[in-house]
mmCIF file with all atom_site columns, C-alpha atoms and ligand atoms in Angstrom:
data_model
loop_
_atom_site.group_PDB
_atom_site.id
_atom_site.type_symbol
_atom_site.label_atom_id
_atom_site.label_alt_id
_atom_site.label_comp_id
_atom_site.label_asym_id
_atom_site.label_entity_id
_atom_site.label_seq_id
_atom_site.pdbx_PDB_ins_code
_atom_site.Cartn_x
_atom_site.Cartn_y
_atom_site.Cartn_z
_atom_site.occupancy
_atom_site.B_iso_or_equiv
_atom_site.pdbx_formal_charge
_atom_site.auth_seq_id
_atom_site.auth_comp_id
_atom_site.auth_asym_id
_atom_site.auth_atom_id
_atom_site.pdbx_PDB_model_num
ATOM   1   C CA  . MET A 1 1   ? 11.534 0.144   26.710 1.00 95.00 ? 473  MET A CA  1
ATOM   2   C CA  . ASN A 1 2   ? 8.589  -0.661  24.501 1.00 97.00 ? 474  ASN A CA  1
ATOM   3   C CA  . LEU A 1 3   ? 9.376  0.417   20.942 1.00 98.00 ? 475  LEU A CA  1
ATOM   4   C CA  . LEU A 1 4   ? 7.669  0.256   17.604 1.00 98.00 ? 476  LEU A CA  1
ATOM   5   C CA  . VAL A 1 5   ? 9.235  0.664   14.183 1.00 98.00 ? 477  VAL A CA  1
ATOM   6   C CA  . LEU A 1 6   ? 6.969  1.812   11.397 1.00 98.00 ? 478  LEU A CA  1
ATOM   7   C CA  . GLY A 1 7   ? 7.545  2.630   7.733  1.00 96.00 ? 479  GLY A CA  1
ATOM   8   C CA  . PRO A 1 8   ? 7.481  1.294   4.164  1.00 94.00 ? 480  PRO A CA  1
ATOM   9   C CA  . GLN A 1 9   ? 9.148  -1.824  2.879  1.00 92.00 ? 481  GLN A CA  1
ATOM   10  C CA  . GLY A 1 10  ? 12.839 -1.279  2.167  1.00 90.00 ? 482  GLY A CA  1
ATOM   11  C CA  . ALA A 1 11  ? 13.192 1.574   4.730  1.00 91.00 ? 483  ALA A CA  1
ATOM   12  C CA  . GLY A 1 12  ? 15.688 -0.413  6.773  1.00 91.00 ? 484  GLY A CA  1
ATOM   13  C CA  . LYS A 1 13  ? 13.319 -0.903  9.729  1.00 95.00 ? 485  LYS A CA  1
ATOM   14  C CA  . GLY A 1 14  ? 14.355 -4.540  10.237 1.00 95.00 ? 486  GLY A CA  1
ATOM   15  C CA  . THR A 1 15  ? 18.070 -3.756  10.194 1.00 95.00 ? 487  THR A CA  1
ATOM   16  C CA  . GLN A 1 16  ? 17.665 -0.936  12.718 1.00 97.00 ? 488  GLN A CA  1
ATOM   17  C CA  . ALA A 1 17  ? 15.209 -2.946  14.876 1.00 98.00 ? 489  ALA A CA  1
ATOM   18  C CA  . LYS A 1 18  ? 17.710 -5.822  15.156 1.00 98.00 ? 490  LYS A CA  1
ATOM   19  C CA  . ARG A 1 19  ? 20.448 -3.459  16.176 1.00 98.00 ? 491  ARG A CA  1
ATOM   20  C CA  . ILE A 1 20  ? 18.305 -1.651  18.773 1.00 98.00 ? 492  ILE A CA  1
ATOM   21  C CA  . ALA A 1 21  ? 17.229 -5.030  20.133 1.00 98.00 ? 493  ALA A CA  1
ATOM   22  C CA  . ALA A 1 22  ? 20.871 -6.164  20.537 1.00 98.00 ? 494  ALA A CA  1
ATOM   23  C CA  . ASP A 1 23  ? 22.138 -2.892  22.016 1.00 97.00 ? 495  ASP A CA  1
ATOM   24  C CA  . TYR A 1 24  ? 19.268 -2.349  24.462 1.00 96.00 ? 496  TYR A CA  1
ATOM   25  C CA  . ASP A 1 25  ? 18.766 -6.056  25.233 1.00 97.00 ? 497  ASP A CA  1
ATOM   26  C CA  . LEU A 1 26  ? 15.144 -6.253  23.992 1.00 98.00 ? 498  LEU A CA  1
ATOM   27  C CA  . PRO A 1 27  ? 13.414 -9.019  22.047 1.00 98.00 ? 499  PRO A CA  1
ATOM   28  C CA  . HIS A 1 28  ? 12.928 -8.230  18.338 1.00 98.00 ? 500  HIS A CA  1
ATOM   29  C CA  . ILE A 1 29  ? 9.394  -9.210  17.533 1.00 98.00 ? 501  ILE A CA  1
ATOM   30  C CA  . SER A 1 30  ? 9.124  -9.110  13.720 1.00 98.00 ? 502  SER A CA  1
ATOM   31  C CA  . THR A 1 31  ? 5.841  -10.448 12.366 1.00 98.00 ? 503  THR A CA  1
ATOM   32  C CA  . GLY A 1 32  ? 7.297  -10.932 8.873  1.00 97.00 ? 504  GLY A CA  1
ATOM   33  C CA  . ASP A 1 33  ? 10.412 -12.828 10.139 1.00 97.00 ? 505  ASP A CA  1
ATOM   34  C CA  . ARG A 1 34  ? 8.287  -15.004 12.359 1.00 98.00 ? 506  ARG A CA  1
ATOM   35  C CA  . PHE A 1 35  ? 5.769  -15.779 9.659  1.00 98.00 ? 507  PHE A CA  1
ATOM   36  C CA  . ARG A 1 36  ? 8.582  -16.735 7.312  1.00 97.00 ? 508  ARG A CA  1
ATOM   37  C CA  . ALA A 1 37  ? 10.054 -18.978 10.030 1.00 97.00 ? 509  ALA A CA  1
ATOM   38  C CA  . GLU A 1 38  ? 6.692  -20.728 10.415 1.00 97.00 ? 510  GLU A CA  1
ATOM   39  C CA  . ILE A 1 39  ? 6.536  -21.270 6.660  1.00 97.00 ? 511  ILE A CA  1
ATOM   40  C CA  . ALA A 1 40  ? 10.107 -22.578 6.563  1.00 97.00 ? 512  ALA A CA  1
ATOM   41  C CA  . SER A 1 41  ? 9.408  -25.106 9.330  1.00 97.00 ? 513  SER A CA  1
ATOM   42  C CA  . GLY A 1 42  ? 6.119  -26.148 7.736  1.00 97.00 ? 514  GLY A CA  1
ATOM   43  C CA  . THR A 1 43  ? 3.829  -25.541 10.712 1.00 98.00 ? 515  THR A CA  1
ATOM   44  C CA  . GLU A 1 44  ? 0.085  -25.592 10.180 1.00 97.00 ? 516  GLU A CA  1
ATOM   45  C CA  . PHE A 1 45  ? 0.017  -21.804 10.599 1.00 97.00 ? 517  PHE A CA  1
ATOM   46  C CA  . GLY A 1 46  ? 2.896  -21.504 8.069  1.00 98.00 ? 518  GLY A CA  1
ATOM   47  C CA  . GLN A 1 47  ? 1.026  -23.582 5.516  1.00 98.00 ? 519  GLN A CA  1
ATOM   48  C CA  . ARG A 1 48  ? -2.037 -21.391 6.035  1.00 98.00 ? 520  ARG A CA  1
ATOM   49  C CA  . VAL A 1 49  ? -0.254 -18.103 5.386  1.00 98.00 ? 521  VAL A CA  1
ATOM   50  C CA  . GLN A 1 50  ? 2.357  -19.106 2.762  1.00 98.00 ? 522  GLN A CA  1
ATOM   51  C CA  . GLY A 1 51  ? 0.287  -18.049 -0.241 1.00 98.00 ? 523  GLY A CA  1
ATOM   52  C CA  . ILE A 1 52  ? -0.749 -14.797 1.423  1.00 98.00 ? 524  ILE A CA  1
ATOM   53  C CA  . LEU A 1 53  ? 2.893  -13.756 1.983  1.00 97.00 ? 525  LEU A CA  1
ATOM   54  C CA  . ALA A 1 54  ? 3.885  -14.775 -1.532 1.00 97.00 ? 526  ALA A CA  1
ATOM   55  C CA  . ALA A 1 55  ? 1.137  -12.561 -2.955 1.00 97.00 ? 527  ALA A CA  1
ATOM   56  C CA  . GLY A 1 56  ? 2.093  -9.594  -0.749 1.00 96.00 ? 528  GLY A CA  1
ATOM   57  C CA  . GLU A 1 57  ? -1.355 -9.502  0.886  1.00 98.00 ? 529  GLU A CA  1
ATOM   58  C CA  . LEU A 1 58  ? -1.914 -9.069  4.633  1.00 98.00 ? 530  LEU A CA  1
ATOM   59  C CA  . VAL A 1 59  ? -2.461 -12.112 6.833  1.00 98.00 ? 531  VAL A CA  1
ATOM   60  C CA  . PRO A 1 60  ? -6.000 -11.796 8.311  1.00 98.00 ? 532  PRO A CA  1
ATOM   61  C CA  . ASP A 1 61  ? -6.157 -9.625  11.431 1.00 98.00 ? 533  ASP A CA  1
ATOM   62  C CA  . GLU A 1 62  ? -7.537 -12.312 13.733 1.00 97.00 ? 534  GLU A CA  1
ATOM   63  C CA  . LEU A 1 63  ? -4.631 -14.630 12.963 1.00 97.00 ? 535  LEU A CA  1
ATOM   64  C CA  . THR A 1 64  ? -1.963 -11.914 13.210 1.00 98.00 ? 536  THR A CA  1
ATOM   65  C CA  . ILE A 1 65  ? -3.366 -10.348 16.351 1.00 98.00 ? 537  ILE A CA  1
ATOM   66  C CA  . GLY A 1 66  ? -3.590 -13.793 18.031 1.00 97.00 ? 538  GLY A CA  1
ATOM   67  C CA  . LYS A 1 67  ? 0.081  -14.496 17.262 1.00 97.00 ? 539  LYS A CA  1
ATOM   68  C CA  . LEU A 1 68  ? 1.161  -11.085 18.435 1.00 98.00 ? 540  LEU A CA  1
ATOM   69  C CA  . ARG A 1 69  ? -0.652 -11.457 21.710 1.00 97.00 ? 541  ARG A CA  1
ATOM   70  C CA  . GLU A 1 70  ? 1.172  -14.771 22.307 1.00 97.00 ? 542  GLU A CA  1
ATOM   71  C CA  . TRP A 1 71  ? 4.586  -13.231 21.542 1.00 97.00 ? 543  TRP A CA  1
ATOM   72  C CA  . ILE A 1 72  ? 4.071  -10.115 23.652 1.00 97.00 ? 544  ILE A CA  1
ATOM   73  C CA  . HIS A 1 73  ? 2.878  -12.179 26.594 1.00 96.00 ? 545  HIS A CA  1
ATOM   74  C CA  . ALA A 1 74  ? 5.687  -14.687 26.318 1.00 97.00 ? 546  ALA A CA  1
ATOM   75  C CA  . GLU A 1 75  ? 8.583  -12.359 25.534 1.00 97.00 ? 547  GLU A CA  1
ATOM   76  C CA  . GLY A 1 76  ? 7.583  -8.716  25.880 1.00 96.00 ? 548  GLY A CA  1
ATOM   77  C CA  . GLN A 1 77  ? 7.085  -8.326  29.588 1.00 95.00 ? 549  GLN A CA  1
ATOM   78  C CA  . ASP A 1 78  ? 10.330 -6.412  30.042 1.00 97.00 ? 550  ASP A CA  1
ATOM   79  C CA  . GLY A 1 79  ? 10.228 -4.427  26.805 1.00 97.00 ? 551  GLY A CA  1
ATOM   80  C CA  . PHE A 1 80  ? 10.334 -5.177  23.090 1.00 98.00 ? 552  PHE A CA  1
ATOM   81  C CA  . VAL A 1 81  ? 11.022 -3.806  19.626 1.00 98.00 ? 553  VAL A CA  1
ATOM   82  C CA  . LEU A 1 82  ? 7.936  -4.494  17.557 1.00 98.00 ? 554  LEU A CA  1
ATOM   83  C CA  . ASP A 1 83  ? 8.514  -4.612  13.799 1.00 98.00 ? 555  ASP A CA  1
ATOM   84  C CA  . GLY A 1 84  ? 5.833  -5.206  11.113 1.00 98.00 ? 556  GLY A CA  1
ATOM   85  C CA  . PHE A 1 85  ? 2.861  -4.740  13.437 1.00 98.00 ? 557  PHE A CA  1
ATOM   86  C CA  . PRO A 1 86  ? 0.513  -2.896  13.383 1.00 98.00 ? 558  PRO A CA  1
ATOM   87  C CA  . ARG A 1 87  ? -0.187 -2.596  9.690  1.00 98.00 ? 559  ARG A CA  1
ATOM   88  C CA  . ASN A 1 88  ? -3.678 -1.145  9.784  1.00 98.00 ? 560  ASN A CA  1
ATOM   89  C CA  . LEU A 1 89  ? -5.942 0.722   12.195 1.00 97.00 ? 561  LEU A CA  1
ATOM   90  C CA  . ALA A 1 90  ? -7.657 -2.404  13.555 1.00 98.00 ? 562  ALA A CA  1
ATOM   91  C CA  . GLN A 1 91  ? -4.252 -3.836  14.478 1.00 98.00 ? 563  GLN A CA  1
ATOM   92  C CA  . ALA A 1 92  ? -3.181 -0.539  16.035 1.00 98.00 ? 564  ALA A CA  1
ATOM   93  C CA  . GLU A 1 93  ? -6.302 -0.468  18.195 1.00 97.00 ? 565  GLU A CA  1
ATOM   94  C CA  . ALA A 1 94  ? -5.761 -4.172  19.168 1.00 98.00 ? 566  ALA A CA  1
ATOM   95  C CA  . LEU A 1 95  ? -2.231 -3.269  20.231 1.00 98.00 ? 567  LEU A CA  1
ATOM   96  C CA  . ASP A 1 96  ? -3.453 -0.340  22.329 1.00 97.00 ? 568  ASP A CA  1
ATOM   97  C CA  . THR A 1 97  ? -5.930 -2.626  24.088 1.00 97.00 ? 569  THR A CA  1
ATOM   98  C CA  . MET A 1 98  ? -3.348 -5.398  24.615 1.00 97.00 ? 570  MET A CA  1
ATOM   99  C CA  . LEU A 1 99  ? -0.826 -2.999  26.116 1.00 97.00 ? 571  LEU A CA  1
ATOM   100 C CA  . ARG A 1 100 ? -3.431 -1.352  28.295 1.00 97.00 ? 572  ARG A CA  1
ATOM   101 C CA  . GLU A 1 101 ? -4.466 -4.726  29.670 1.00 95.00 ? 573  GLU A CA  1
ATOM   102 C CA  . LEU A 1 102 ? -0.835 -5.450  30.605 1.00 95.00 ? 574  LEU A CA  1
ATOM   103 C CA  . GLY A 1 103 ? -0.385 -1.969  32.139 1.00 96.00 ? 575  GLY A CA  1
ATOM   104 C CA  . LYS A 1 104 ? 2.133  -1.003  29.483 1.00 97.00 ? 576  LYS A CA  1
ATOM   105 C CA  . GLU A 1 105 ? 2.467  1.693   26.891 1.00 96.00 ? 577  GLU A CA  1
ATOM   106 C CA  . LEU A 1 106 ? 4.719  2.445   23.950 1.00 97.00 ? 578  LEU A CA  1
ATOM   107 C CA  . ASP A 1 107 ? 7.713  4.642   24.777 1.00 96.00 ? 579  ASP A CA  1
ATOM   108 C CA  . ALA A 1 108 ? 8.527  5.649   21.203 1.00 97.00 ? 580  ALA A CA  1
ATOM   109 C CA  . ILE A 1 109 ? 7.332  5.023   17.677 1.00 98.00 ? 581  ILE A CA  1
ATOM   110 C CA  . LEU A 1 110 ? 10.218 5.233   15.172 1.00 98.00 ? 582  LEU A CA  1
ATOM   111 C CA  . PHE A 1 111 ? 8.799  6.256   11.824 1.00 98.00 ? 583  PHE A CA  1
ATOM   112 C CA  . PHE A 1 112 ? 11.051 5.556   8.829  1.00 97.00 ? 584  PHE A CA  1
ATOM   113 C CA  . ASP A 1 113 ? 10.098 7.726   5.899  1.00 95.00 ? 585  ASP A CA  1
ATOM   114 C CA  . LEU A 1 114 ? 11.238 6.850   2.371  1.00 94.00 ? 586  LEU A CA  1
ATOM   115 C CA  . PRO A 1 115 ? 10.085 7.700   -1.168 1.00 93.00 ? 587  PRO A CA  1
ATOM   116 C CA  . ASP A 1 116 ? 8.585  4.784   -3.109 1.00 92.00 ? 588  ASP A CA  1
ATOM   117 C CA  . ASP A 1 117 ? 11.215 4.825   -5.853 1.00 93.00 ? 589  ASP A CA  1
ATOM   118 C CA  . VAL A 1 118 ? 14.017 4.400   -3.356 1.00 94.00 ? 590  VAL A CA  1
ATOM   119 C CA  . ALA A 1 119 ? 12.011 1.712   -1.493 1.00 93.00 ? 591  ALA A CA  1
ATOM   120 C CA  . THR A 1 120 ? 11.454 -0.227  -4.758 1.00 93.00 ? 592  THR A CA  1
ATOM   121 C CA  . GLN A 1 121 ? 15.127 0.011   -5.720 1.00 93.00 ? 593  GLN A CA  1
ATOM   122 C CA  . ARG A 1 122 ? 16.248 -1.289  -2.349 1.00 92.00 ? 594  ARG A CA  1
ATOM   123 C CA  . MET A 1 123 ? 13.802 -4.210  -2.454 1.00 91.00 ? 595  MET A CA  1
ATOM   124 C CA  . LEU A 1 124 ? 14.870 -5.229  -5.965 1.00 91.00 ? 596  LEU A CA  1
ATOM   125 C CA  . LYS A 1 125 ? 18.495 -5.201  -4.805 1.00 90.00 ? 597  LYS A CA  1
ATOM   126 C CA  . ARG A 1 126 ? 17.607 -7.236  -1.717 1.00 87.00 ? 598  ARG A CA  1
ATOM   127 C CA  . ALA A 1 127 ? 15.723 -9.725  -3.929 1.00 84.00 ? 599  ALA A CA  1
ATOM   128 C CA  . GLN A 1 128 ? 19.025 -10.777 -5.530 1.00 84.00 ? 600  GLN A CA  1
ATOM   129 C CA  . GLU A 1 129 ? 20.603 -11.309 -2.104 1.00 87.00 ? 601  GLU A CA  1
ATOM   130 C CA  . GLU A 1 130 ? 17.813 -12.933 -0.092 1.00 85.00 ? 602  GLU A CA  1
ATOM   131 C CA  . ASN A 1 131 ? 15.642 -14.754 -2.553 1.00 83.00 ? 603  ASN A CA  1
ATOM   132 C CA  . ARG A 1 132 ? 12.344 -13.789 -0.866 1.00 87.00 ? 604  ARG A CA  1
ATOM   133 C CA  . ALA A 1 133 ? 9.248  -15.007 -2.654 1.00 87.00 ? 605  ALA A CA  1
ATOM   134 C CA  . ASP A 1 134 ? 7.622  -11.551 -2.370 1.00 93.00 ? 606  ASP A CA  1
ATOM   135 C CA  . ASP A 1 135 ? 10.444 -9.476  -3.795 1.00 91.00 ? 607  ASP A CA  1
ATOM   136 C CA  . THR A 1 136 ? 9.277  -9.582  -7.428 1.00 92.00 ? 608  THR A CA  1
ATOM   137 C CA  . PRO A 1 137 ? 8.300  -6.271  -9.128 1.00 93.00 ? 609  PRO A CA  1
ATOM   138 C CA  . ASP A 1 138 ? 4.561  -7.010  -9.102 1.00 95.00 ? 610  ASP A CA  1
ATOM   139 C CA  . VAL A 1 139 ? 4.436  -8.122  -5.504 1.00 95.00 ? 611  VAL A CA  1
ATOM   140 C CA  . ILE A 1 140 ? 6.632  -5.197  -4.377 1.00 95.00 ? 612  ILE A CA  1
ATOM   141 C CA  . ALA A 1 141 ? 4.210  -2.773  -6.023 1.00 95.00 ? 613  ALA A CA  1
ATOM   142 C CA  . ARG A 1 142 ? 1.287  -4.529  -4.240 1.00 96.00 ? 614  ARG A CA  1
ATOM   143 C CA  . ARG A 1 143 ? 2.995  -4.382  -0.863 1.00 96.00 ? 615  ARG A CA  1
ATOM   144 C CA  . LEU A 1 144 ? 3.669  -0.643  -1.262 1.00 95.00 ? 616  LEU A CA  1
ATOM   145 C CA  . GLU A 1 145 ? 0.112  -0.106  -2.366 1.00 97.00 ? 617  GLU A CA  1
ATOM   146 C CA  . ILE A 1 146 ? -1.173 -1.780  0.819  1.00 97.00 ? 618  ILE A CA  1
ATOM   147 C CA  . TYR A 1 147 ? 1.364  0.202   2.853  1.00 97.00 ? 619  TYR A CA  1
ATOM   148 C CA  . HIS A 1 148 ? 0.007  3.523   1.536  1.00 96.00 ? 620  HIS A CA  1
ATOM   149 C CA  . ALA A 1 149 ? -3.657 2.571   1.779  1.00 98.00 ? 621  ALA A CA  1
ATOM   150 C CA  . GLU A 1 150 ? -3.680 0.772   5.156  1.00 98.00 ? 622  GLU A CA  1
ATOM   151 C CA  . THR A 1 151 ? -0.469 1.279   7.125  1.00 97.00 ? 623  THR A CA  1
ATOM   152 C CA  . GLU A 1 152 ? 0.476  4.904   6.415  1.00 96.00 ? 624  GLU A CA  1
ATOM   153 C CA  . PRO A 1 153 ? -2.796 6.261   7.970  1.00 96.00 ? 625  PRO A CA  1
ATOM   154 C CA  . ILE A 1 154 ? -1.782 4.845   11.372 1.00 97.00 ? 626  ILE A CA  1
ATOM   155 C CA  . VAL A 1 155 ? 1.134  7.309   11.451 1.00 97.00 ? 627  VAL A CA  1
ATOM   156 C CA  . GLU A 1 156 ? -1.423 9.957   12.426 1.00 96.00 ? 628  GLU A CA  1
ATOM   157 C CA  . HIS A 1 157 ? -2.739 7.648   15.195 1.00 95.00 ? 629  HIS A CA  1
ATOM   158 C CA  . TYR A 1 158 ? 0.747  7.588   16.662 1.00 97.00 ? 630  TYR A CA  1
ATOM   159 C CA  . ARG A 1 159 ? 1.597  11.244  15.941 1.00 96.00 ? 631  ARG A CA  1
ATOM   160 C CA  . ALA A 1 160 ? -1.209 12.108  18.331 1.00 95.00 ? 632  ALA A CA  1
ATOM   161 C CA  . THR A 1 161 ? 0.674  10.352  21.188 1.00 94.00 ? 633  THR A CA  1
ATOM   162 C CA  . GLY A 1 162 ? 3.573  12.891  20.970 1.00 94.00 ? 634  GLY A CA  1
ATOM   163 C CA  . LYS A 1 163 ? 5.945  9.914   20.827 1.00 95.00 ? 635  LYS A CA  1
ATOM   164 C CA  . LEU A 1 164 ? 6.456  9.664   17.090 1.00 97.00 ? 636  LEU A CA  1
ATOM   165 C CA  . VAL A 1 165 ? 10.115 10.000  16.006 1.00 97.00 ? 637  VAL A CA  1
ATOM   166 C CA  . PRO A 1 166 ? 10.226 10.817  12.277 1.00 97.00 ? 638  PRO A CA  1
ATOM   167 C CA  . LEU A 1 167 ? 13.398 9.607   10.542 1.00 97.00 ? 639  LEU A CA  1
ATOM   168 C CA  . HIS A 1 168 ? 14.578 10.233  7.000  1.00 96.00 ? 640  HIS A CA  1
ATOM   169 C CA  . ALA A 1 169 ? 15.390 6.647   5.973  1.00 95.00 ? 641  ALA A CA  1
ATOM   170 C CA  . ASP A 1 170 ? 17.144 7.660   2.754  1.00 94.00 ? 642  ASP A CA  1
ATOM   171 C CA  . ARG A 1 171 ? 20.525 7.860   4.476  1.00 95.00 ? 643  ARG A CA  1
ATOM   172 C CA  . SER A 1 172 ? 23.190 5.438   5.639  1.00 94.00 ? 644  SER A CA  1
ATOM   173 C CA  . ILE A 1 173 ? 22.469 2.797   8.297  1.00 95.00 ? 645  ILE A CA  1
ATOM   174 C CA  . GLU A 1 174 ? 24.988 4.577   10.597 1.00 97.00 ? 646  GLU A CA  1
ATOM   175 C CA  . GLU A 1 175 ? 23.398 8.035   10.206 1.00 97.00 ? 647  GLU A CA  1
ATOM   176 C CA  . VAL A 1 176 ? 19.912 6.716   10.888 1.00 97.00 ? 648  VAL A CA  1
ATOM   177 C CA  . TYR A 1 177 ? 21.076 4.670   13.853 1.00 98.00 ? 649  TYR A CA  1
ATOM   178 C CA  . THR A 1 178 ? 22.877 7.669   15.490 1.00 97.00 ? 650  THR A CA  1
ATOM   179 C CA  . GLU A 1 179 ? 19.646 9.648   15.225 1.00 97.00 ? 651  GLU A CA  1
ATOM   180 C CA  . ILE A 1 180 ? 17.700 6.789   16.795 1.00 97.00 ? 652  ILE A CA  1
ATOM   181 C CA  . GLN A 1 181 ? 20.100 6.623   19.736 1.00 97.00 ? 653  GLN A CA  1
ATOM   182 C CA  . GLN A 1 182 ? 19.819 10.365  20.283 1.00 96.00 ? 654  GLN A CA  1
ATOM   183 C CA  . ALA A 1 183 ? 16.025 10.177  20.219 1.00 96.00 ? 655  ALA A CA  1
ATOM   184 C CA  . LEU A 1 184 ? 15.927 7.254   22.668 1.00 95.00 ? 656  LEU A CA  1
ATOM   185 C CA  . GLN A 1 185 ? 18.313 9.145   24.972 1.00 94.00 ? 657  GLN A CA  1
ATOM   186 C CA  . ARG A 1 186 ? 15.959 12.160  24.946 1.00 91.00 ? 658  ARG A CA  1
ATOM   187 C CA  . PHE A 1 187 ? 13.064 9.882   25.908 1.00 85.00 ? 659  PHE A CA  1
ATOM   188 C CA  . GLU A 1 188 ? 15.095 8.305   28.726 1.00 84.00 ? 660  GLU A CA  1
ATOM   189 C CA  . ASP A 1 189 ? 16.220 11.748  29.999 1.00 88.00 ? 661  ASP A CA  1
ATOM   190 C CA  . ALA A 1 190 ? 12.606 12.948  30.032 1.00 83.00 ? 662  ALA A CA  1
ATOM   191 C CA  . ALA A 1 191 ? 11.363 9.826   31.873 1.00 76.00 ? 663  ALA A CA  1
HETATM 192 P P1  . LIG B 2 .   ? 7.728  -6.084  4.207  1.00 90.83 ? 1136 LIG B P1  1
HETATM 193 O O1  . LIG B 2 .   ? 7.559  -5.014  5.233  1.00 90.83 ? 1136 LIG B O1  1
HETATM 194 O O2  . LIG B 2 .   ? 8.881  -5.935  3.334  1.00 90.83 ? 1136 LIG B O2  1
HETATM 195 O O3  . LIG B 2 .   ? 6.467  -6.402  3.445  1.00 90.83 ? 1136 LIG B O3  1
HETATM 196 P P2  . LIG B 2 .   ? 7.652  -8.070  6.321  1.00 90.83 ? 1136 LIG B P2  1
HETATM 197 O O4  . LIG B 2 .   ? 8.724  -9.099  6.599  1.00 90.83 ? 1136 LIG B O4  1
HETATM 198 O O5  . LIG B 2 .   ? 7.415  -7.074  7.386  1.00 90.83 ? 1136 LIG B O5  1
HETATM 199 O O6  . LIG B 2 .   ? 8.116  -7.446  4.976  1.00 90.83 ? 1136 LIG B O6  1
HETATM 200 O O7  . LIG B 2 .   ? 6.240  -8.816  6.014  1.00 90.83 ? 1136 LIG B O7  1
HETATM 201 C C1  . LIG B 2 .   ? 6.159  -9.803  5.052  1.00 90.83 ? 1136 LIG B C1  1
HETATM 202 C C2  . LIG B 2 .   ? 4.721  -10.266 4.871  1.00 90.83 ? 1136 LIG B C2  1
HETATM 203 O O8  . LIG B 2 .   ? 4.242  -10.852 6.083  1.00 90.83 ? 1136 LIG B O8  1
HETATM 204 C C3  . LIG B 2 .   ? 3.691  -9.180  4.529  1.00 90.83 ? 1136 LIG B C3  1
HETATM 205 O O9  . LIG B 2 .   ? 3.672  -8.839  3.153  1.00 90.83 ? 1136 LIG B O9  1
HETATM 206 C C4  . LIG B 2 .   ? 2.393  -9.831  5.021  1.00 90.83 ? 1136 LIG B C4  1
HETATM 207 O O10 . LIG B 2 .   ? 1.980  -10.818 4.090  1.00 90.83 ? 1136 LIG B O10 1
HETATM 208 C C5  . LIG B 2 .   ? 2.884  -10.567 6.283  1.00 90.83 ? 1136 LIG B C5  1
HETATM 209 N N1  . LIG B 2 .   ? 2.702  -9.702  7.475  1.00 90.83 ? 1136 LIG B N1  1
HETATM 210 C C6  . LIG B 2 .   ? 3.708  -9.247  8.253  1.00 90.83 ? 1136 LIG B C6  1
HETATM 211 N N2  . LIG B 2 .   ? 3.209  -8.482  9.265  1.00 90.83 ? 1136 LIG B N2  1
HETATM 212 C C7  . LIG B 2 .   ? 1.892  -8.495  9.129  1.00 90.83 ? 1136 LIG B C7  1
HETATM 213 C C8  . LIG B 2 .   ? 0.782  -7.912  9.864  1.00 90.83 ? 1136 LIG B C8  1
HETATM 214 N N3  . LIG B 2 .   ? 1.047  -7.143  10.936 1.00 90.83 ? 1136 LIG B N3  1
HETATM 215 N N4  . LIG B 2 .   ? -0.470 -8.140  9.435  1.00 90.83 ? 1136 LIG B N4  1
HETATM 216 C C9  . LIG B 2 .   ? -0.710 -8.912  8.374  1.00 90.83 ? 1136 LIG B C9  1
HETATM 217 N N5  . LIG B 2 .   ? 0.215  -9.467  7.616  1.00 90.83 ? 1136 LIG B N5  1
HETATM 218 C C10 . LIG B 2 .   ? 1.553  -9.269  7.991  1.00 90.83 ? 1136 LIG B C10 1
#
């Protein structure tokens, strides 16, 4: 299964993506987690993007798309859960091209919808637990601003595929996960 999770910061995408990956035995390809790992281990790439992440800005497309291509080729041949990519239309088109070249397509796009005030509250709470450099009030506001301006429009790109699964993310982890399992079952039954 080739899956994509999409939605604002704080919507619980990462939590659900990890759980799907474990239950369906798929690699979890999270651009944010992987960028933070590169920063933590001090790679040249990590040094290059550290300030960008701390400011809540997007890493330039050519860098991000290059990394994603590597990861999909190395790990995604038998399915994946992609998390944090694409974040704008150029990345969405690059992903379409990449998958087409590999003879693959997305099976479902899980869209986590959440009001900004709830997203902000959740991120501020997480800030106390995880100590992420980008979970300060200013940077949270900037990340949500970029989300609405650049990422939200690609929802329409995916709605057009008929494979978008809209989820109300303002519920418990269990409730959302049950709905995801039901949706994935419907896709499997239809296949
Ligand atoms: P969040 O969704 O809470 O912002 P992520 O862990 O998904 O957290 O991403 C953290 C940061 O990593 C982003 O603010 C951005 O700087 C960078 N990043 C992640 N994915 C991408 C991407 N697809 N394109 C550009 N930058 C990205």
